[in-house]
Amino acid sequence: MKKLKSILFPVLTVLLVTALALTGCQKKADGAAGGTASSANVQMIEGANVPRNETIILENPGGRANPPDYFNRWNGWNTSFMGGLQQLGLDSLWFIDPDAGIDGVWENALASEHPIYNKDFTEMTIKLREGIYWSDGVQFTADDLIYTIEIQMKNPGMDYTSRFNAYVDRIQKISDFEVKIFLKQPNSRFHANFLVRWNACFMMPKHIFEKVEDVTTYKFNPPVTLGPYTLKDFDPQGNWYLWEKRPDYQRTTLARMGDVGAAPKYAMYINGGTSDVKVMSAQAHQLDVIHDMAVEGVIRLTKANKSFKTWFPGFPWGHPDPTLVACILNLEKPGLNNKDVRWALALALDINRLAIASYRGAMTISPIPVPPTGMYPEYYHTPLQQWLSDYTLDLGDGTTFKPYNSNAAVEIAAKARDDLGDIVPTDPTAIKRYMGEGWWKYDVNAAAKLMQKAGLRKNSRGVWEFNDGKPFKMVFMGQTDNEPSQNRAAAMVVECWKEFGIDITLDVRSDFGTLAGTGDFDGEFYWNIETWGGHPDLSFFLDSFHSNQYRGIGENAARNVSRWKNKRMDEIIEACQKLDMDDPQVVEYGKEWIKLAVDEMFEIAVCSYNVFTVMDDTYWTGYPSIDDPYTDPVPNWTNSRYMFAKLRSTGK
């Protein structure tokens, strides 16, 4: 058979700078085969031994997995989980797509229908799909579901131990394919524990784990799968994982969604290396799906060869993940605890410069604190355009100001065109579809009035201070250049605010998440809001903003690192918790929360987290796109499994 070339694993070449290849398939004592590294011709990968035209090669953004042989997805975290395990090997009750889905956003996977609650949401009945089998031939039944919940309740520190112990009173097995869970308190979103967005609680094979002495240390190698693929081989250094389609793939839930038989026989997830290395691999057609890269790499690839596809057919290329990037502010810091100051900071940001500096203009903007991705423009962004245009600020000097610029995306596109030329669209409708609609006006005069209203003044050096002479200083944290777009964006935020007169410094570091969690920060360019994407319910992040989840400085605040508390917000969250997730009133409450959040400007929403995924259709076609948004193409998402219901060989 034609053998894979070593460029499949360019990171090995880069790191070792020697001619290495993976050879052999020695069986490990505790599980799956792993290739062994030895000196050989760098042009060949001997251990994989699979045809290139039957193999799709995808990037694992986690890089090198350590340890490489750990597949226990229910206890702790390892980057091996993104090497195909959660995408192709595991399964759960339901999936919710961040985009439109193949057959609607919410798919019944191992469950045959949506969860069934009683009137007060204290009981949840689950009906399971029959005819689904583990890869070793054992049928999936209610016993697996019950075991998955109960074993985690009994073992402290597993992924869902605390959540299940907090809510699960007892479980009743009604039949082999029906289960009722009795809850300790009402919870209309308990099913979300089994509703895959990026991940969820996957099912455990009872017949495997019940024979293990300690489920918390068990490596689950080789993994017995419910998905349509099984692990064929992996690199003992953790740089790649090779999966093979099950002969009985028809007995998996993905088979319901398309012709999995026509999908690649093999799927290989690799450590792609740096952006430049990924470009070289893709140009050699030895990396079919790049997870993410610097925007300059996308431009280079798409200009050079028409075989490279992106979510948008051109600029701005990247897939807008259902994650909101924002200037997150610590509302417990003097000055930042005043909404007029926060609004002043928003108006002192030039979104044109921010977009060009960070993404070369390829930014999907959002003035509201939900990402402009998936179905959210339809549910929230577009319906709120008039409200945003009418929104008015009191500047404190007897004047008012309407801060919304509905034409912001078109203006960004015009600036980008100066640099990138005709690849940037000119049609306003296309621009707004790809890049969002409006954002806040850049108006330092209005911002200055708001600062004065909040009790600040400029000193003789032109720097803002409190009226009593106390300094107003900020340290703003940004990511390292491993995340180039985010790094450059944070630097531009600081530049804009310095020009406005803020005494601010940029702190680039890799551990700022920990500092923000405990409140040891002033501001950061990061994200703390993630949504379902395809479904309008905001509970995925919003429940964490209830005041009962509030944590003061020195305590870990989880999502609500802004430490924003608001009585009306509590009431909105509590009202939604009493409703079914699909109740239309959930959207209306969502709009009300957005209006409240904008008025308070608790954080300055900027854009979606655009992932510059590049797909090569030299060997495979059928990838998702804005015109066929059946799933998220970003290959570490569990939902990306749906590509394997649509991918087809090009015949090469």
XYZ file of C-alpha atoms in Angstrom:
652
model
C 0.000 0.000 0.000
C 1.035 3.587 -0.552
C 2.551 4.847 2.682
C 2.066 8.202 4.391
C 4.838 10.673 4.017
C 6.608 12.077 7.023
C 5.306 15.535 6.376
C 2.147 14.281 8.086
C 4.069 14.849 11.273
C 6.119 17.943 10.513
C 6.473 18.772 14.180
C 8.779 15.765 14.555
C 11.000 17.068 11.796
C 11.022 20.537 13.319
C 11.727 19.425 16.862
C 14.273 16.743 16.146
C 15.838 18.278 13.042
C 16.856 14.764 12.071
C 15.603 12.122 9.690
C 13.152 10.228 11.858
C 10.257 8.042 10.887
C 7.764 6.019 12.838
C 8.188 2.332 12.276
C 6.683 -0.847 13.590
C 3.495 -1.473 15.489
C 4.584 -3.075 18.730
C 1.717 -3.976 21.011
C 1.757 -2.180 24.324
C 1.294 -4.280 27.405
C -1.796 -2.382 28.467
C -3.525 -1.632 25.218
C -3.413 -0.297 21.677
C -0.474 -0.561 19.372
C 1.905 2.367 19.224
C 4.535 2.976 16.555
C 8.150 3.198 17.625
C 10.524 5.910 16.461
C 13.764 4.967 14.731
C 16.223 6.337 12.201
C 14.911 5.889 8.702
C 14.224 7.694 5.459
C 12.451 10.902 6.469
C 10.181 10.600 3.415
C 8.274 7.580 4.753
C 6.097 6.807 7.755
C 6.311 3.068 8.108
C 4.197 2.527 11.199
C 0.947 3.980 9.924
C 0.838 1.874 6.774
C -2.427 3.250 5.428
C -3.245 4.676 1.989
C -3.217 8.453 1.742
C -6.326 8.546 -0.418
C -8.279 6.658 2.266
C -7.066 8.873 5.105
C -8.124 12.315 6.264
C -5.469 14.170 8.255
C -6.641 16.688 10.836
C -4.792 18.888 13.273
C -4.992 18.249 17.009
C -4.475 21.760 18.414
C -3.440 20.328 21.760
C -0.095 19.469 20.231
C 1.861 16.648 21.784
C -0.223 14.570 24.199
C 1.361 13.610 27.497
C 0.798 10.883 28.431
C -0.114 9.676 24.947
C -1.916 6.527 26.144
C -4.503 8.131 28.444
C -8.108 7.937 27.182
C -10.145 8.144 30.404
C -12.327 11.077 29.338
C -14.187 11.084 32.654
C -11.269 11.869 34.922
C -9.055 14.873 34.299
C -7.845 16.351 31.041
C -5.343 15.274 28.419
C -4.811 16.560 24.895
C -5.137 12.972 23.658
C -8.890 13.503 24.051
C -8.794 15.902 21.072
C -6.849 13.391 19.011
C -10.062 11.805 17.725
C -11.352 10.249 20.943
C -14.159 12.679 21.666
C -14.857 13.345 17.972
C -14.969 9.757 16.651
C -14.864 7.399 19.607
C -17.306 8.663 22.229
C -21.004 9.508 22.272
C -23.617 11.061 24.540
C -27.374 11.451 24.754
C -27.799 14.632 22.721
C -25.783 16.999 20.544
C -26.413 20.685 20.042
C -24.677 22.144 17.052
C -22.923 25.515 17.222
C -24.242 26.177 13.724
C -27.362 24.883 11.946
C -26.927 21.108 12.270
C -27.671 18.417 9.706
C -31.242 17.794 10.791
C -31.818 20.750 13.078
C -29.680 22.161 15.847
C -30.580 19.700 18.591
C -29.911 16.077 17.654
C -31.138 13.069 19.571
C -28.064 10.827 19.591
C -28.067 7.991 22.141
C -31.424 9.287 23.371
C -34.311 8.641 21.020
C -36.085 11.886 21.922
C -35.642 15.068 23.940
C -35.585 14.794 27.743
C -38.982 14.495 29.367
C -39.423 16.534 32.569
C -42.276 16.546 35.016
C -44.089 19.805 35.707
C -41.723 21.146 38.371
C -38.494 19.864 36.731
C -37.642 17.484 39.566
C -37.785 14.350 37.405
C -36.189 13.726 34.017
C -37.030 10.716 31.881
C -34.627 9.568 29.172
C -35.641 7.217 26.400
C -32.652 5.559 24.772
C -32.126 4.557 21.183
C -32.058 0.821 20.557
C -29.641 -0.976 18.258
C -26.489 0.953 19.248
C -23.398 -1.129 20.044
C -19.995 -0.658 21.584
C -17.105 -1.495 19.295
C -16.556 -4.817 21.089
C -20.080 -5.959 20.182
C -21.855 -5.260 23.502
C -25.152 -3.383 23.174
C -25.497 0.061 24.740
C -28.305 0.082 27.309
C -29.662 1.925 30.319
C -27.107 0.124 32.459
C -24.338 2.154 30.853
C -26.110 5.455 31.487
C -26.858 4.611 35.116
C -23.301 3.415 35.682
C -21.869 6.597 34.125
C -23.749 8.737 36.643
C -23.388 6.582 39.739
C -19.680 5.757 39.398
C -18.829 9.445 39.154
C -20.977 10.227 42.183
C -19.038 7.623 44.161
C -15.557 8.791 43.124
C -14.539 12.311 44.204
C -12.706 14.383 41.651
C -14.135 12.868 38.492
C -15.420 15.310 35.904
C -19.091 15.251 36.873
C -18.827 14.208 40.531
C -19.869 17.553 42.001
C -22.665 18.251 39.529
C -24.238 14.818 39.844
C -23.965 14.825 43.640
C -25.512 18.289 43.771
C -28.613 17.313 41.793
C -29.146 13.547 41.547
C -31.269 12.036 44.302
C -31.780 8.579 42.786
C -32.084 6.819 39.436
C -34.784 4.382 38.354
C -34.260 1.882 35.548
C -37.646 1.576 33.887
C -36.414 -0.768 31.150
C -33.245 -1.537 29.224
C -33.914 1.599 27.193
C -35.609 3.988 29.596
C -34.324 5.724 32.714
C -35.838 8.205 35.153
C -33.609 10.503 37.189
C -35.044 12.022 40.366
C -33.478 15.382 41.230
C -32.875 16.900 44.641
C -34.140 20.278 43.446
C -35.789 21.661 40.298
C -33.424 21.952 37.349
C -34.851 22.475 33.874
C -31.334 22.268 32.384
C -30.086 19.065 34.018
C -30.001 17.433 30.590
C -27.289 19.918 29.605
C -24.808 17.633 31.347
C -25.381 15.171 28.491
C -25.863 17.731 25.713
C -22.683 17.978 23.668
C -21.583 21.451 22.636
C -17.806 21.182 22.703
C -18.076 18.244 25.039
C -20.417 16.814 27.677
C -20.678 13.764 29.896
C -19.976 10.915 27.498
C -21.228 7.408 28.164
C -18.961 4.905 29.895
C -18.954 1.205 28.957
C -20.079 -0.413 32.182
C -18.857 -3.846 31.128
C -15.314 -2.446 30.880
C -15.065 -0.086 33.839
C -16.848 -2.301 36.354
C -13.937 -4.757 36.106
C -11.397 -2.057 36.943
C -10.076 -1.713 40.476
C -9.732 2.079 40.362
C -11.678 3.949 37.675
C -9.847 7.190 38.460
C -6.430 5.827 37.455
C -7.556 3.530 34.640
C -6.155 4.701 31.288
C -8.936 3.147 29.179
C -6.360 1.961 26.657
C -7.441 0.764 24.179
C -10.725 2.679 24.283
C -13.882 0.711 23.543
C -15.938 3.099 21.448
C -19.552 3.979 20.769
C -18.607 6.202 17.848
C -18.030 4.999 14.280
C -14.229 4.666 14.575
C -11.790 2.720 16.734
C -8.211 3.530 17.628
C -5.851 1.713 15.263
C -2.500 3.139 16.332
C -0.823 6.083 18.031
C 2.586 7.641 18.383
C 4.273 6.782 21.713
C 5.543 10.373 21.750
C 1.964 11.681 21.589
C 2.223 13.438 18.213
C -0.453 11.533 16.300
C -3.458 9.214 16.600
C -4.808 6.990 13.828
C -8.468 5.900 13.820
C -10.120 3.300 11.605
C -13.782 3.135 10.640
C -15.658 0.324 12.365
C -16.924 -2.469 10.094
C -20.252 -2.143 11.940
C -20.422 1.662 11.768
C -24.129 1.272 10.936
C -24.666 0.395 14.605
C -23.632 3.881 15.739
C -25.702 7.050 16.049
C -23.738 8.936 13.388
C -24.920 6.475 10.730
C -28.382 8.059 11.020
C -27.030 11.381 9.804
C -25.520 10.445 6.457
C -23.514 7.948 4.452
C -20.711 7.182 6.875
C -19.733 4.339 4.564
C -18.433 6.917 2.070
C -16.427 8.731 4.755
C -12.656 8.275 5.078
C -11.665 4.791 6.186
C -8.965 6.315 8.372
C -8.712 9.558 10.324
C -5.388 10.789 11.611
C -5.089 13.600 14.159
C -1.636 15.133 14.328
C 0.379 17.746 16.156
C 0.525 20.327 13.386
C 3.355 22.476 14.706
C 3.714 26.201 14.109
C 1.662 28.198 11.636
C 4.511 28.171 9.114
C 4.919 24.392 9.405
C 1.184 23.930 8.894
C 1.379 26.021 5.730
C 4.152 23.781 4.380
C 2.233 20.610 5.257
C -0.931 21.905 3.615
C 0.905 22.998 0.479
C 2.184 19.429 0.179
C -1.442 18.243 0.650
C -0.460 16.294 3.743
C -2.736 18.135 6.193
C -6.403 18.180 5.199
C -7.863 20.203 8.080
C -5.859 22.874 9.888
C -7.438 23.742 13.208
C -6.235 27.344 13.412
C -3.388 29.536 12.244
C -2.319 33.148 11.897
C -4.453 35.003 9.366
C -1.359 35.581 7.234
C -1.105 31.804 6.733
C -4.708 31.658 5.547
C -4.057 34.404 3.019
C -0.962 32.607 1.774
C -2.731 29.283 1.290
C -5.970 30.526 -0.248
C -4.137 32.789 -2.678
C -1.840 29.989 -3.830
C -4.307 27.160 -4.421
C -8.065 26.960 -4.934
C -8.173 23.576 -3.202
C -8.038 25.317 0.189
C -11.428 26.143 1.632
C -12.468 28.222 4.634
C -15.758 28.794 6.455
C -16.413 31.953 4.490
C -15.596 31.699 0.762
C -13.042 34.476 1.200
C -12.350 37.311 3.600
C -12.802 37.081 6.645
C -12.219 33.321 6.217
C -12.403 32.072 9.830
C -15.216 30.239 11.556
C -16.748 32.431 14.292
C -16.842 30.104 17.282
C -19.726 30.609 19.758
C -17.297 32.332 22.108
C -17.208 36.066 22.791
C -13.873 37.864 23.004
C -14.103 40.982 25.150
C -12.301 43.552 27.226
C -13.167 41.972 30.550
C -13.045 44.437 33.438
C -12.872 43.879 37.184
C -15.932 45.687 38.531
C -14.581 45.614 42.073
C -11.712 47.963 41.220
C -12.140 51.708 41.910
C -13.271 53.504 38.773
C -14.141 50.308 36.955
C -17.016 49.880 39.401
C -18.680 52.871 37.714
C -20.546 52.150 34.505
C -19.812 55.631 33.145
C -16.098 54.820 33.255
C -16.716 51.509 31.538
C -18.741 53.246 28.821
C -15.990 55.835 28.447
C -13.466 53.063 27.866
C -15.752 51.566 25.208
C -16.015 54.886 23.361
C -12.234 55.349 23.601
C -11.665 52.177 21.565
C -11.243 52.519 17.813
C -12.751 49.287 16.475
C -11.216 49.925 13.030
C -7.686 49.994 14.405
C -8.418 47.085 16.721
C -9.721 44.893 13.874
C -6.858 45.741 11.522
C -4.152 45.274 14.162
C -5.437 41.923 15.403
C -7.001 40.130 12.428
C -6.018 42.394 9.524
C -9.690 43.259 9.461
C -10.978 39.670 9.430
C -12.966 40.173 12.610
C -16.622 39.324 13.265
C -17.707 42.116 15.593
C -20.380 42.194 18.267
C -21.516 45.173 20.361
C -23.582 42.909 22.609
C -22.257 40.251 25.005
C -23.208 37.208 22.962
C -21.055 36.000 20.079
C -22.243 36.842 16.533
C -22.125 33.242 15.387
C -24.355 30.273 14.648
C -28.007 31.236 14.924
C -27.398 34.178 17.283
C -27.540 36.941 14.642
C -31.025 35.690 13.796
C -32.148 35.451 17.426
C -30.438 38.470 18.935
C -28.164 40.705 16.857
C -30.528 41.545 14.013
C -33.710 41.952 16.124
C -31.870 44.331 18.476
C -30.474 46.640 15.776
C -33.175 49.257 16.208
C -32.847 49.205 19.989
C -29.079 49.660 19.659
C -29.534 52.575 17.265
C -31.957 54.252 19.667
C -29.883 53.614 22.804
C -28.838 56.922 24.380
C -26.238 57.842 26.985
C -26.547 60.697 29.456
C -23.162 62.448 29.315
C -23.707 64.288 32.568
C -23.410 67.813 31.236
C -26.965 68.196 30.009
C -26.229 66.508 26.675
C -26.973 63.027 25.400
C -25.211 60.782 22.929
C -26.252 57.850 20.747
C -23.151 55.604 20.760
C -24.070 52.948 18.191
C -22.539 52.917 14.715
C -24.565 50.518 12.579
C -22.042 50.791 9.735
C -18.960 49.682 11.684
C -18.385 46.393 9.811
C -18.539 48.144 6.438
C -15.982 50.678 7.656
C -13.650 47.910 8.861
C -13.938 46.216 5.471
C -12.983 49.470 3.745
C -9.884 49.783 5.921
C -8.965 46.154 5.266
C -9.340 46.712 1.536
C -6.606 49.339 1.694
C -4.227 46.582 2.795
C -5.608 43.421 1.204
C -7.206 44.741 -1.956
C -10.023 43.098 -3.862
C -10.199 39.963 -1.696
C -12.229 42.042 0.767
C -15.933 42.185 -0.245
C -17.639 45.468 -1.030
C -21.289 44.413 -0.845
C -22.661 45.711 2.490
C -25.035 42.749 2.834
C -22.211 40.232 2.458
C -19.991 42.231 4.802
C -22.605 42.274 7.543
C -23.279 38.573 7.103
C -19.595 37.735 7.409
C -18.330 40.414 9.800
C -21.270 41.371 11.994
C -23.117 44.654 11.799
C -22.351 47.570 14.071
C -20.208 48.553 17.039
C -19.673 51.575 19.272
C -18.557 54.916 17.882
C -15.017 56.018 18.527
C -15.637 59.343 20.253
C -13.089 60.530 22.810
C -15.024 63.746 23.487
C -18.103 61.826 24.626
C -15.831 59.464 26.543
C -14.186 62.402 28.346
C -17.574 63.739 29.449
C -18.451 60.335 30.898
C -15.168 60.226 32.813
C -15.946 63.660 34.259
C -19.467 62.534 35.130
C -17.917 59.620 37.035
C -15.756 61.942 39.126
C -12.463 61.926 37.261
C -10.364 64.697 35.756
C -7.223 65.011 33.668
C -4.116 66.176 35.500
C -1.377 68.428 34.136
C 0.153 65.438 32.318
C -3.093 64.722 30.511
C -3.688 61.562 32.539
C -7.030 60.705 34.116
C -7.175 60.697 37.918
C -9.917 60.880 40.522
C -11.063 64.354 41.523
C -9.410 63.909 44.917
C -6.060 63.434 43.202
C -5.865 59.676 43.647
C -4.485 57.898 40.563
C -6.627 55.814 38.247
C -4.333 53.111 36.902
C -4.898 49.906 34.973
C -2.853 46.834 34.161
C -4.363 45.132 31.135
C -3.507 41.490 30.516
C -3.122 39.926 27.088
C -2.134 36.577 25.669
C 1.349 35.698 24.489
C 2.274 35.641 20.808
C 1.282 31.965 20.729
C -2.150 33.536 20.109
C -0.996 36.263 17.691
C -4.376 37.841 16.954
C -5.326 38.068 20.626
C -1.864 39.327 21.526
C -2.020 42.121 18.963
C -5.572 43.037 19.958
C -4.642 43.513 23.615
C -1.737 45.751 22.583
C -4.057 47.930 20.478
C -6.573 48.242 23.320
C -3.799 49.549 25.551
C -2.603 51.912 22.817
C -6.086 53.409 22.369
C -6.633 53.881 26.097
C -3.194 55.413 26.578
C -3.986 57.934 23.856
C -7.170 58.738 25.728
C -5.176 59.467 28.865
C -5.510 56.255 30.853
C -2.451 55.346 32.948
C -2.298 51.784 31.665
C 0.319 49.101 31.028
C 0.128 45.883 29.025
C 0.952 42.672 30.864
C 1.514 39.791 28.444
C 1.465 36.463 30.230
C 0.264 32.888 29.940
C -1.217 32.551 33.443
C -3.633 35.471 33.424
C -6.611 33.111 33.567
C -5.647 32.197 37.105
C -5.219 35.838 38.104
C -8.580 36.817 36.615
C -10.257 33.910 38.364
C -9.200 35.164 41.769
C -9.747 38.826 40.914
C -6.081 39.799 40.878
C -6.429 41.931 37.748
C -7.874 45.149 36.338
C -8.697 44.064 32.791
C -7.927 41.413 30.215
C -8.540 40.688 26.546
C -10.044 37.231 26.730
C -13.372 35.438 26.878
C -15.751 34.350 29.617
C -18.968 34.034 27.593
C -19.606 30.916 25.557
C -22.995 29.950 24.138
C -24.658 26.941 22.607
C -24.275 28.670 19.245
C -27.137 27.049 17.408
C -29.670 27.305 20.250
C -30.814 30.649 21.695
C -30.854 29.546 25.336
C -28.156 31.505 27.193
C -27.908 29.195 30.207
C -24.601 27.730 29.028
C -22.887 30.778 30.484
C -25.614 32.885 32.081
C -26.341 30.665 35.085
C -22.793 31.370 36.280
C -23.628 35.081 36.521
C -26.303 34.608 39.182
C -25.343 36.303 42.420
C -25.350 32.936 44.179
C -22.305 32.126 42.038
C -20.575 35.392 42.942
C -17.091 35.088 44.399
C -15.213 38.012 45.893
C -11.608 38.913 45.223
C -9.358 36.118 46.418
C -11.874 33.396 45.516
C -12.130 31.629 42.158
C -14.989 33.225 40.258
C -15.160 30.731 37.358
C -16.944 32.548 34.474
C -18.049 35.747 36.184
C -14.555 37.134 36.645
C -16.015 40.625 36.138
C -17.812 40.073 39.435
C -20.931 41.765 38.154
C -23.997 41.486 40.378
C -27.452 42.718 39.470
C -30.840 42.001 41.010
C -32.700 42.092 37.695
C -30.152 39.722 36.182
C -30.869 37.269 38.991
C -34.583 37.524 38.262
C -34.027 36.849 34.535
C -31.864 33.810 35.252
C -34.357 32.409 37.749
C -37.253 32.955 35.327
C -35.404 31.052 32.585
C -34.603 28.195 34.948
C -38.337 27.663 35.405
C -38.890 27.331 31.665
C -38.220 24.522 29.250
C -35.081 25.212 27.221
C -37.143 25.375 24.004
C -39.759 27.787 25.392
C -39.944 30.894 23.113
C -39.961 33.087 26.205
C -36.305 32.112 26.726
C -35.376 34.289 23.739
C -37.322 37.252 25.123
C -35.561 36.945 28.466
C -32.302 36.684 26.548
C -32.988 39.998 24.818
C -33.836 41.617 28.128
C -30.580 40.411 29.654
C -28.607 41.720 26.661
C -30.183 45.173 27.027
C -29.334 45.177 30.722
C -25.775 44.053 30.026
C -25.263 46.732 27.359
C -26.605 49.439 29.636
C -24.266 48.344 32.430
C -21.349 47.711 30.006
C -20.053 45.167 32.517
C -17.540 44.095 29.879
C -16.783 45.524 26.458
C -17.841 42.917 23.905
C -15.584 42.950 20.842
C -15.950 39.946 18.535
C -16.401 36.231 18.177
C -13.378 34.013 18.598
C -12.635 33.486 14.928
C -10.847 30.216 14.265
C -8.976 30.200 10.967
C -9.686 26.613 10.020
C -8.440 25.700 6.539
C -9.748 22.625 4.690
C -8.063 21.046 1.679
C -10.401 19.365 -0.830
C -7.635 17.630 -2.767
C -8.602 14.241 -1.331
C -11.907 14.978 0.454
C -14.857 17.232 -0.223
C -18.079 18.070 1.607
C -16.701 20.282 4.350
C -19.108 22.633 6.163
C -19.197 26.328 5.272
C -21.313 29.436 5.753
C -23.358 28.256 2.762
C -23.757 24.733 4.154
C -23.469 25.284 7.927
C -24.258 21.736 9.003
C -21.585 21.751 11.729
C -18.477 23.425 13.073
C -15.385 22.557 10.969
C -12.973 23.223 13.848
C -11.560 19.711 14.255
C -11.173 19.503 18.044
C -14.900 20.108 18.582
C -16.837 16.925 19.259
C -19.510 18.213 16.860
C -16.994 18.037 14.022
C -17.862 14.330 13.898
C -20.742 15.348 11.630
C -18.234 16.030 8.861
C -17.839 12.252 8.670
C -21.483 11.976 7.612
C -20.854 14.359 4.713
C -17.242 13.906 3.576
C -16.708 12.193 0.243
C -13.607 11.113 -1.635
C -12.573 13.145 -4.673
C -11.274 9.952 -6.261
C -7.633 11.016 -6.237
